[in-house]
């Protein structure tokens, strides 16, 4: 059975449109997250009961997965596991400055899932010293948003480029 060309073209266009919309939606979420002010998010002060580096499994399209290291903090009385990701996987600064028993203040967005690490950790303060700055988190989100935005444009452009070879031709 042969699929008519018009259905192939429609399928290619809709697939391209759907994937680009996913990229645009992800970019919108990342850019929205980067625009939060520290006064608009939750903060909590408490004693660190556990801190360290853990592996986080990330799935890719349900087919495969890769592991990345994250630095996590559990605070007494808080039902969230807060975490931060560093692309260089260098967490020695956090390990030196955050120890079990330390009193810290964290600024974060609440997560519904209390079992998985919450990566929406904006800022960490200890004795009025900023250990994790809000600007670092916001810069990571802006970069992710821009990558998603340009990825969406590229996918949409590829879909139109693929269809361009049929423009102006008479279909049968």
GROMACS .gro file of C-alpha atoms in nm:
model
  172
    1UNK     CA    1   0.000   0.000   0.000
    2UNK     CA    2   0.137   0.336  -0.099
    3UNK     CA    3   0.065   0.644   0.110
    4UNK     CA    4  -0.041   0.944  -0.101
    5UNK     CA    5   0.206   1.232  -0.106
    6UNK     CA    6  -0.040   1.480   0.046
    7UNK     CA    7  -0.071   1.263   0.359
    8UNK     CA    8   0.306   1.236   0.389
    9UNK     CA    9   0.337   1.614   0.361
   10UNK     CA   10   0.066   1.672   0.622
   11UNK     CA   11   0.225   1.417   0.855
   12UNK     CA   12   0.570   1.574   0.817
   13UNK     CA   13   0.433   1.922   0.880
   14UNK     CA   14   0.228   1.817   1.183
   15UNK     CA   15   0.522   1.623   1.328
   16UNK     CA   16   0.750   1.921   1.281
   17UNK     CA   17   0.490   2.154   1.430
   18UNK     CA   18   0.433   1.928   1.732
   19UNK     CA   19   0.804   1.890   1.810
   20UNK     CA   20   0.866   2.263   1.771
   21UNK     CA   21   0.570   2.340   1.999
   22UNK     CA   22   0.722   2.109   2.262
   23UNK     CA   23   1.049   2.302   2.236
   24UNK     CA   24   0.867   2.635   2.261
   25UNK     CA   25   0.669   2.516   2.564
   26UNK     CA   26   0.990   2.402   2.738
   27UNK     CA   27   1.154   2.733   2.654
   28UNK     CA   28   0.855   2.922   2.793
   29UNK     CA   29   0.867   2.725   3.118
   30UNK     CA   30   1.242   2.780   3.159
   31UNK     CA   31   1.219   3.152   3.085
   32UNK     CA   32   0.924   3.188   3.323
   33UNK     CA   33   1.120   3.010   3.595
   34UNK     CA   34   1.417   3.240   3.538
   35UNK     CA   35   1.202   3.550   3.585
   36UNK     CA   36   1.102   3.474   3.946
   37UNK     CA   37   1.221   3.723   4.204
   38UNK     CA   38   1.352   3.593   4.536
   39UNK     CA   39   1.056   3.757   4.712
   40UNK     CA   40   0.810   3.547   4.508
   41UNK     CA   41   0.938   3.203   4.610
   42UNK     CA   42   0.938   2.990   4.925
   43UNK     CA   43   1.213   3.018   5.181
   44UNK     CA   44   1.294   2.791   5.473
   45UNK     CA   45   1.553   2.801   5.749
   46UNK     CA   46   1.661   2.489   5.929
   47UNK     CA   47   1.931   2.243   6.021
   48UNK     CA   48   2.087   2.025   5.752
   49UNK     CA   49   2.024   1.658   5.835
   50UNK     CA   50   2.179   1.515   5.519
   51UNK     CA   51   2.387   1.656   5.233
   52UNK     CA   52   2.595   1.506   4.958
   53UNK     CA   53   2.620   1.404   4.596
   54UNK     CA   54   2.376   1.160   4.440
   55UNK     CA   55   2.320   1.015   4.095
   56UNK     CA   56   2.008   1.122   3.912
   57UNK     CA   57   1.876   0.912   3.627
   58UNK     CA   58   1.742   1.114   3.336
   59UNK     CA   59   1.536   0.938   3.069
   60UNK     CA   60   1.557   1.037   2.706
   61UNK     CA   61   1.230   0.992   2.516
   62UNK     CA   62   1.152   0.681   2.719
   63UNK     CA   63   1.417   0.487   2.527
   64UNK     CA   64   1.737   0.540   2.717
   65UNK     CA   65   1.875   0.713   3.017
   66UNK     CA   66   2.188   0.884   3.136
   67UNK     CA   67   2.314   0.959   3.484
   68UNK     CA   68   2.424   1.292   3.617
   69UNK     CA   69   2.548   1.394   3.959
   70UNK     CA   70   2.359   1.649   4.168
   71UNK     CA   71   2.427   1.799   4.509
   72UNK     CA   72   2.135   1.746   4.746
   73UNK     CA   73   2.030   1.880   5.086
   74UNK     CA   74   1.773   1.750   5.332
   75UNK     CA   75   1.663   2.000   5.597
   76UNK     CA   76   1.495   1.912   5.923
   77UNK     CA   77   1.120   1.980   5.905
   78UNK     CA   78   1.112   2.034   5.527
   79UNK     CA   79   0.942   1.765   5.318
   80UNK     CA   80   1.152   1.840   5.008
   81UNK     CA   81   1.487   1.704   4.893
   82UNK     CA   82   1.649   2.015   4.748
   83UNK     CA   83   1.919   1.978   4.487
   84UNK     CA   84   2.132   2.174   4.247
   85UNK     CA   85   2.303   2.071   3.923
   86UNK     CA   86   2.645   2.189   3.813
   87UNK     CA   87   2.739   2.111   3.452
   88UNK     CA   88   3.105   2.067   3.543
   89UNK     CA   89   3.006   1.814   3.817
   90UNK     CA   90   3.233   1.997   4.060
   91UNK     CA   91   3.057   2.005   4.395
   92UNK     CA   92   3.356   2.048   4.628
   93UNK     CA   93   3.253   2.408   4.705
   94UNK     CA   94   2.915   2.290   4.831
   95UNK     CA   95   3.068   1.998   5.025
   96UNK     CA   96   3.312   2.233   5.199
   97UNK     CA   97   3.048   2.492   5.290
   98UNK     CA   98   2.745   2.279   5.377
   99UNK     CA   99   2.786   2.019   5.650
  100UNK     CA  100   2.536   1.814   5.847
  101UNK     CA  101   2.418   2.021   6.144
  102UNK     CA  102   2.464   2.360   5.975
  103UNK     CA  103   2.182   2.616   5.994
  104UNK     CA  104   2.100   2.735   5.642
  105UNK     CA  105   1.828   2.927   5.462
  106UNK     CA  106   1.710   2.803   5.124
  107UNK     CA  107   1.495   2.972   4.859
  108UNK     CA  108   1.309   2.728   4.637
  109UNK     CA  109   0.989   2.654   4.447
  110UNK     CA  110   0.769   2.391   4.610
  111UNK     CA  111   0.749   2.057   4.430
  112UNK     CA  112   0.455   1.819   4.446
  113UNK     CA  113   0.685   1.516   4.440
  114UNK     CA  114   0.860   1.488   4.775
  115UNK     CA  115   1.060   1.176   4.686
  116UNK     CA  116   1.252   1.305   4.383
  117UNK     CA  117   1.511   1.582   4.423
  118UNK     CA  118   1.368   1.929   4.364
  119UNK     CA  119   1.606   2.110   4.128
  120UNK     CA  120   1.424   2.442   4.164
  121UNK     CA  121   1.667   2.560   4.431
  122UNK     CA  122   1.733   2.929   4.377
  123UNK     CA  123   1.960   3.031   4.664
  124UNK     CA  124   2.138   2.892   4.970
  125UNK     CA  125   2.252   3.115   5.256
  126UNK     CA  126   2.460   3.019   5.557
  127UNK     CA  127   2.538   3.277   5.827
  128UNK     CA  128   2.432   3.555   5.587
  129UNK     CA  129   2.684   3.429   5.330
  130UNK     CA  130   2.541   3.329   4.992
  131UNK     CA  131   2.661   2.983   4.890
  132UNK     CA  132   2.438   2.939   4.585
  133UNK     CA  133   2.338   3.262   4.414
  134UNK     CA  134   2.000   3.317   4.249
  135UNK     CA  135   2.173   3.457   3.940
  136UNK     CA  136   2.346   3.123   3.873
  137UNK     CA  137   2.012   2.940   3.876
  138UNK     CA  138   1.845   3.203   3.659
  139UNK     CA  139   2.131   3.203   3.407
  140UNK     CA  140   2.101   2.823   3.369
  141UNK     CA  141   1.728   2.855   3.308
  142UNK     CA  142   1.775   3.138   3.056
  143UNK     CA  143   2.031   2.929   2.866
  144UNK     CA  144   1.794   2.631   2.862
  145UNK     CA  145   1.509   2.852   2.746
  146UNK     CA  146   1.715   2.997   2.462
  147UNK     CA  147   1.828   2.652   2.352
  148UNK     CA  148   1.465   2.534   2.350
  149UNK     CA  149   1.349   2.842   2.159
  150UNK     CA  150   1.614   2.811   1.887
  151UNK     CA  151   1.561   2.434   1.875
  152UNK     CA  152   1.192   2.495   1.805
  153UNK     CA  153   1.274   2.739   1.528
  154UNK     CA  154   1.519   2.492   1.373
  155UNK     CA  155   1.266   2.206   1.386
  156UNK     CA  156   0.996   2.422   1.230
  157UNK     CA  157   1.241   2.539   0.965
  158UNK     CA  158   1.345   2.183   0.885
  159UNK     CA  159   0.981   2.083   0.844
  160UNK     CA  160   0.920   2.370   0.603
  161UNK     CA  161   1.245   2.301   0.417
  162UNK     CA  162   1.146   1.936   0.373
  163UNK     CA  163   0.812   2.042   0.227
  164UNK     CA  164   0.960   2.318   0.007
  165UNK     CA  165   1.063   2.075  -0.265
  166UNK     CA  166   0.693   2.013  -0.337
  167UNK     CA  167   0.589   2.377  -0.357
  168UNK     CA  168   0.463   2.485  -0.694
  169UNK     CA  169   0.445   2.127  -0.823
  170UNK     CA  170   0.117   1.986  -0.940
  171UNK     CA  171   0.020   1.684  -0.729
  172UNK     CA  172  -0.159   1.384  -0.872
   0.00000   0.00000   0.00000
